[in-house]
PDB file of C-alpha atoms in Angstrom:
ATOM      1  CA  UNK Y   1     -13.898 -23.287 -18.376  1.00 86.00           C
ATOM      2  CA  UNK Y   2     -10.495 -22.667 -16.863  1.00 86.00           C
ATOM      3  CA  UNK Y   3      -9.729 -20.324 -19.898  1.00 88.00           C
ATOM      4  CA  UNK Y   4     -12.870 -18.203 -19.548  1.00 91.00           C
ATOM      5  CA  UNK Y   5     -11.884 -18.077 -16.189  1.00 92.00           C
ATOM      6  CA  UNK Y   6      -8.382 -17.057 -16.809  1.00 92.00           C
ATOM      7  CA  UNK Y   7      -9.127 -14.455 -19.557  1.00 92.00           C
ATOM      8  CA  UNK Y   8     -12.091 -12.910 -16.997  1.00 94.00           C
ATOM      9  CA  UNK Y   9      -8.917 -12.772 -14.469  1.00 92.00           C
ATOM     10  CA  UNK Y  10      -6.492 -11.434 -17.098  1.00 93.00           C
ATOM     11  CA  UNK Y  11      -9.148  -8.284 -18.025  1.00 94.00           C
ATOM     12  CA  UNK Y  12      -9.908  -7.904 -14.238  1.00 92.00           C
ATOM     13  CA  UNK Y  13      -5.669  -7.819 -13.598  1.00 92.00           C
ATOM     14  CA  UNK Y  14      -4.862  -6.081 -16.682  1.00 93.00           C
ATOM     15  CA  UNK Y  15      -7.562  -3.031 -16.813  1.00 93.00           C
ATOM     16  CA  UNK Y  16      -8.347  -2.806 -13.062  1.00 88.00           C
ATOM     17  CA  UNK Y  17      -5.478  -0.824 -12.404  1.00 88.00           C
ATOM     18  CA  UNK Y  18      -5.979   1.912 -14.848  1.00 88.00           C
ATOM     19  CA  UNK Y  19      -9.408   2.046 -14.191  1.00 87.00           C
ATOM     20  CA  UNK Y  20      -8.760   2.740 -10.477  1.00 84.00           C
ATOM     21  CA  UNK Y  21      -6.357   5.136 -11.235  1.00 84.00           C
ATOM     22  CA  UNK Y  22      -8.356   7.627 -13.404  1.00 86.00           C
ATOM     23  CA  UNK Y  23     -11.173   6.862 -10.656  1.00 86.00           C
ATOM     24  CA  UNK Y  24      -9.012   7.433  -7.510  1.00 83.00           C
ATOM     25  CA  UNK Y  25      -7.125  10.375  -8.825  1.00 80.00           C
ATOM     26  CA  UNK Y  26     -10.643  11.754  -9.910  1.00 85.00           C
ATOM     27  CA  UNK Y  27     -12.365  11.178  -6.130  1.00 79.00           C
ATOM     28  CA  UNK Y  28     -11.630  13.873  -3.561  1.00 79.00           C
ATOM     29  CA  UNK Y  29     -11.906  10.988  -0.795  1.00 77.00           C
ATOM     30  CA  UNK Y  30      -8.134  11.273   1.202  1.00 76.00           C
ATOM     31  CA  UNK Y  31      -8.878   7.198   2.145  1.00 77.00           C
ATOM     32  CA  UNK Y  32      -8.965   6.130  -1.379  1.00 79.00           C
ATOM     33  CA  UNK Y  33      -5.714   8.456  -2.030  1.00 80.00           C
ATOM     34  CA  UNK Y  34      -3.788   6.845   0.700  1.00 80.00           C
ATOM     35  CA  UNK Y  35      -4.823   3.436  -0.370  1.00 79.00           C
ATOM     36  CA  UNK Y  36      -3.562   4.487  -4.208  1.00 81.00           C
ATOM     37  CA  UNK Y  37       0.074   5.624  -2.695  1.00 80.00           C
ATOM     38  CA  UNK Y  38       0.316   2.176  -1.069  1.00 83.00           C
ATOM     39  CA  UNK Y  39      -1.329  -0.443  -3.536  1.00 84.00           C
ATOM     40  CA  UNK Y  40      -0.537   1.319  -6.855  1.00 84.00           C
ATOM     41  CA  UNK Y  41       3.113   0.759  -6.683  1.00 85.00           C
ATOM     42  CA  UNK Y  42       3.155  -2.686  -7.416  1.00 88.00           C
ATOM     43  CA  UNK Y  43       1.532  -2.334 -10.629  1.00 88.00           C
ATOM     44  CA  UNK Y  44       4.414  -1.420 -12.850  1.00 87.00           C
ATOM     45  CA  UNK Y  45       6.097  -2.892 -15.625  1.00 89.00           C
ATOM     46  CA  UNK Y  46       6.841  -6.081 -14.736  1.00 91.00           C
ATOM     47  CA  UNK Y  47       3.604  -6.911 -13.591  1.00 92.00           C
ATOM     48  CA  UNK Y  48       1.855  -6.314 -17.307  1.00 93.00           C
ATOM     49  CA  UNK Y  49       4.889  -8.494 -18.460  1.00 93.00           C
ATOM     50  CA  UNK Y  50       4.250 -11.092 -16.994  1.00 93.00           C
ATOM     51  CA  UNK Y  51       0.396 -11.014 -17.458  1.00 92.00           C
ATOM     52  CA  UNK Y  52       0.956 -10.756 -21.195  1.00 93.00           C
ATOM     53  CA  UNK Y  53       3.320 -13.338 -21.226  1.00 94.00           C
ATOM     54  CA  UNK Y  54       0.865 -15.964 -19.283  1.00 93.00           C
ATOM     55  CA  UNK Y  55      -1.653 -14.379 -22.207  1.00 92.00           C
ATOM     56  CA  UNK Y  56       0.642 -15.311 -24.862  1.00 92.00           C
ATOM     57  CA  UNK Y  57       1.470 -18.786 -23.586  1.00 93.00           C
ATOM     58  CA  UNK Y  58      -2.278 -19.632 -22.490  1.00 91.00           C
ATOM     59  CA  UNK Y  59      -3.175 -19.894 -26.276  1.00 90.00           C
ATOM     60  CA  UNK Y  60      -0.648 -22.555 -26.827  1.00 90.00           C
ATOM     61  CA  UNK Y  61      -0.239 -24.480 -23.415  1.00 90.00           C
ATOM     62  CA  UNK Y  62      -2.742 -25.369 -20.896  1.00 87.00           C
ATOM     63  CA  UNK Y  63      -0.779 -25.110 -18.326  1.00 90.00           C
ATOM     64  CA  UNK Y  64      -0.171 -21.340 -18.586  1.00 92.00           C
ATOM     65  CA  UNK Y  65      -3.973 -21.100 -17.909  1.00 92.00           C
ATOM     66  CA  UNK Y  66      -3.511 -22.438 -14.541  1.00 93.00           C
ATOM     67  CA  UNK Y  67      -0.191 -20.582 -13.651  1.00 93.00           C
ATOM     68  CA  UNK Y  68      -1.664 -17.278 -15.055  1.00 92.00           C
ATOM     69  CA  UNK Y  69      -4.617 -17.934 -12.503  1.00 93.00           C
ATOM     70  CA  UNK Y  70      -2.664 -18.766  -9.717  1.00 94.00           C
ATOM     71  CA  UNK Y  71      -0.145 -15.548 -10.373  1.00 93.00           C
ATOM     72  CA  UNK Y  72      -3.121 -12.981 -10.368  1.00 93.00           C
ATOM     73  CA  UNK Y  73      -4.717 -14.395  -7.207  1.00 93.00           C
ATOM     74  CA  UNK Y  74      -1.157 -15.005  -5.659  1.00 94.00           C
ATOM     75  CA  UNK Y  75      -0.236 -11.401  -6.793  1.00 93.00           C
ATOM     76  CA  UNK Y  76      -3.414  -9.615  -5.197  1.00 92.00           C
ATOM     77  CA  UNK Y  77      -3.140 -12.228  -2.336  1.00 93.00           C
ATOM     78  CA  UNK Y  78       0.218 -10.626  -1.733  1.00 93.00           C
ATOM     79  CA  UNK Y  79      -0.512  -7.364  -2.136  1.00 90.00           C
ATOM     80  CA  UNK Y  80      -3.435  -7.580   0.425  1.00 89.00           C
ATOM     81  CA  UNK Y  81      -1.119  -9.729   2.957  1.00 92.00           C
ATOM     82  CA  UNK Y  82       2.080  -7.586   3.000  1.00 89.00           C
ATOM     83  CA  UNK Y  83       0.230  -4.053   3.038  1.00 85.00           C
ATOM     84  CA  UNK Y  84      -2.597  -4.427   5.111  1.00 86.00           C
ATOM     85  CA  UNK Y  85      -2.788  -7.786   7.202  1.00 90.00           C
ATOM     86  CA  UNK Y  86       1.202  -8.189   8.405  1.00 92.00           C
ATOM     87  CA  UNK Y  87       1.878  -4.160   8.463  1.00 90.00           C
ATOM     88  CA  UNK Y  88      -1.537  -3.859  10.972  1.00 90.00           C
ATOM     89  CA  UNK Y  89       0.193  -6.758  12.786  1.00 93.00           C
ATOM     90  CA  UNK Y  90       3.377  -5.096  12.943  1.00 93.00           C
ATOM     91  CA  UNK Y  91       2.332  -2.104  13.557  1.00 92.00           C
ATOM     92  CA  UNK Y  92       0.168  -3.044  16.149  1.00 92.00           C
ATOM     93  CA  UNK Y  93       3.365  -4.658  18.097  1.00 93.00           C
ATOM     94  CA  UNK Y  94       5.275  -1.512  17.442  1.00 92.00           C
ATOM     95  CA  UNK Y  95       2.734   0.591  18.726  1.00 91.00           C
ATOM     96  CA  UNK Y  96       2.737  -1.617  22.019  1.00 92.00           C
ATOM     97  CA  UNK Y  97       6.145  -1.584  22.445  1.00 92.00           C
ATOM     98  CA  UNK Y  98       6.529   2.505  22.142  1.00 89.00           C
ATOM     99  CA  UNK Y  99       3.278   3.274  23.750  1.00 89.00           C
ATOM    100  CA  UNK Y 100       2.020   4.700  20.732  1.00 89.00           C
ATOM    101  CA  UNK Y 101      -1.344   5.154  18.579  1.00 89.00           C
ATOM    102  CA  UNK Y 102      -1.633   3.219  15.493  1.00 90.00           C
ATOM    103  CA  UNK Y 103      -3.801   4.999  12.646  1.00 89.00           C
ATOM    104  CA  UNK Y 104      -4.328   4.942   8.864  1.00 85.00           C
ATOM    105  CA  UNK Y 105      -2.662   7.011   6.612  1.00 82.00           C
ATOM    106  CA  UNK Y 106      -5.698   8.776   5.960  1.00 80.00           C
ATOM    107  CA  UNK Y 107      -6.577   9.295   9.953  1.00 84.00           C
ATOM    108  CA  UNK Y 108      -3.132  11.441  10.305  1.00 81.00           C
ATOM    109  CA  UNK Y 109      -4.583  15.043   9.343  1.00 79.00           C
ATOM    110  CA  UNK Y 110      -7.209  14.531  11.884  1.00 81.00           C
ATOM    111  CA  UNK Y 111      -5.259  13.908  14.662  1.00 79.00           C
ATOM    112  CA  UNK Y 112      -3.373  16.981  15.058  1.00 76.00           C
ATOM    113  CA  UNK Y 113       0.483  17.597  15.719  1.00 77.00           C
ATOM    114  CA  UNK Y 114       2.271  14.243  16.420  1.00 82.00           C
ATOM    115  CA  UNK Y 115       5.479  12.514  16.160  1.00 83.00           C
ATOM    116  CA  UNK Y 116       5.756   9.407  13.382  1.00 84.00           C
ATOM    117  CA  UNK Y 117       7.604   6.280  14.843  1.00 88.00           C
ATOM    118  CA  UNK Y 118       6.628   3.891  12.409  1.00 88.00           C
ATOM    119  CA  UNK Y 119       5.096   3.451   8.925  1.00 87.00           C
ATOM    120  CA  UNK Y 120       4.315  -0.105   7.145  1.00 86.00           C
ATOM    121  CA  UNK Y 121       1.880  -0.145   4.360  1.00 83.00           C
ATOM    122  CA  UNK Y 122      -1.313   1.514   5.010  1.00 84.00           C
ATOM    123  CA  UNK Y 123      -0.621   1.672   8.884  1.00 89.00           C
ATOM    124  CA  UNK Y 124       1.200   4.282  10.778  1.00 88.00           C
ATOM    125  CA  UNK Y 125       2.127   4.478  14.375  1.00 90.00           C
ATOM    126  CA  UNK Y 126       2.608   7.898  16.314  1.00 89.00           C
ATOM    127  CA  UNK Y 127       2.786   9.594  18.971  1.00 86.00           C
ATOM    128  CA  UNK Y 128       1.253  13.061  20.001  1.00 80.00           C
ATOM    129  CA  UNK Y 129       3.944  15.791  20.065  1.00 74.00           C
ATOM    130  CA  UNK Y 130       4.213  18.343  22.788  1.00 70.00           C
ATOM    131  CA  UNK Y 131       5.364  21.695  21.633  1.00 64.00           C
ATOM    132  CA  UNK Y 132       7.457  24.301  24.102  1.00 60.00           C
ATOM    133  CA  UNK Y 133       6.327  27.711  23.402  1.00 66.00           C
ATOM    134  CA  UNK Y 134       8.820  29.282  25.333  1.00 72.00           C
ATOM    135  CA  UNK Y 135      11.987  27.053  23.406  1.00 67.00           C
ATOM    136  CA  UNK Y 136      10.462  25.645  20.470  1.00 64.00           C
ATOM    137  CA  UNK Y 137      13.697  24.938  18.783  1.00 67.00           C
ATOM    138  CA  UNK Y 138      15.273  23.360  21.745  1.00 66.00           C
ATOM    139  CA  UNK Y 139      18.145  25.805  22.200  1.00 69.00           C
ATOM    140  CA  UNK Y 140      20.806  26.273  24.643  1.00 72.00           C
ATOM    141  CA  UNK Y 141      22.642  28.917  25.572  1.00 71.00           C
ATOM    142  CA  UNK Y 142      26.415  28.734  25.509  1.00 69.00           C
ATOM    143  CA  UNK Y 143      27.346  28.868  29.056  1.00 67.00           C
ATOM    144  CA  UNK Y 144      31.090  29.250  28.355  1.00 69.00           C
ATOM    145  CA  UNK Y 145      30.565  33.066  28.818  1.00 58.00           C
TER     146      UNK Y 145
END
């Protein structure tokens, strides 16, 4: 029974990033593309190497099946906790400290002009930017004349 669960999880963990890559790059939804930017960096060659090691080890050792299940669930849990739960918590604390607003990456396009103060994971802390029309670059004349 554990082997069947492991093989199902292995298939999902192995093929889901590839299928998601194809689907997200073809989809015009900005929130999915922002999600792709944040999460897809974790599915690299090392991730696939560890998955394949667990696959071949599971053919011989029962402990590798349990280790593989723990690795897959732990890896997805790590991504969720690091880039969504803790990132939102840190962004809310930073926004309270800087008196700013917390947005997700895909909400930035609707916010207008902003000053980026903090970014972690899927969340950013921004403040409305003020634009000085009379002196946009903050130029100060030389007073030594």
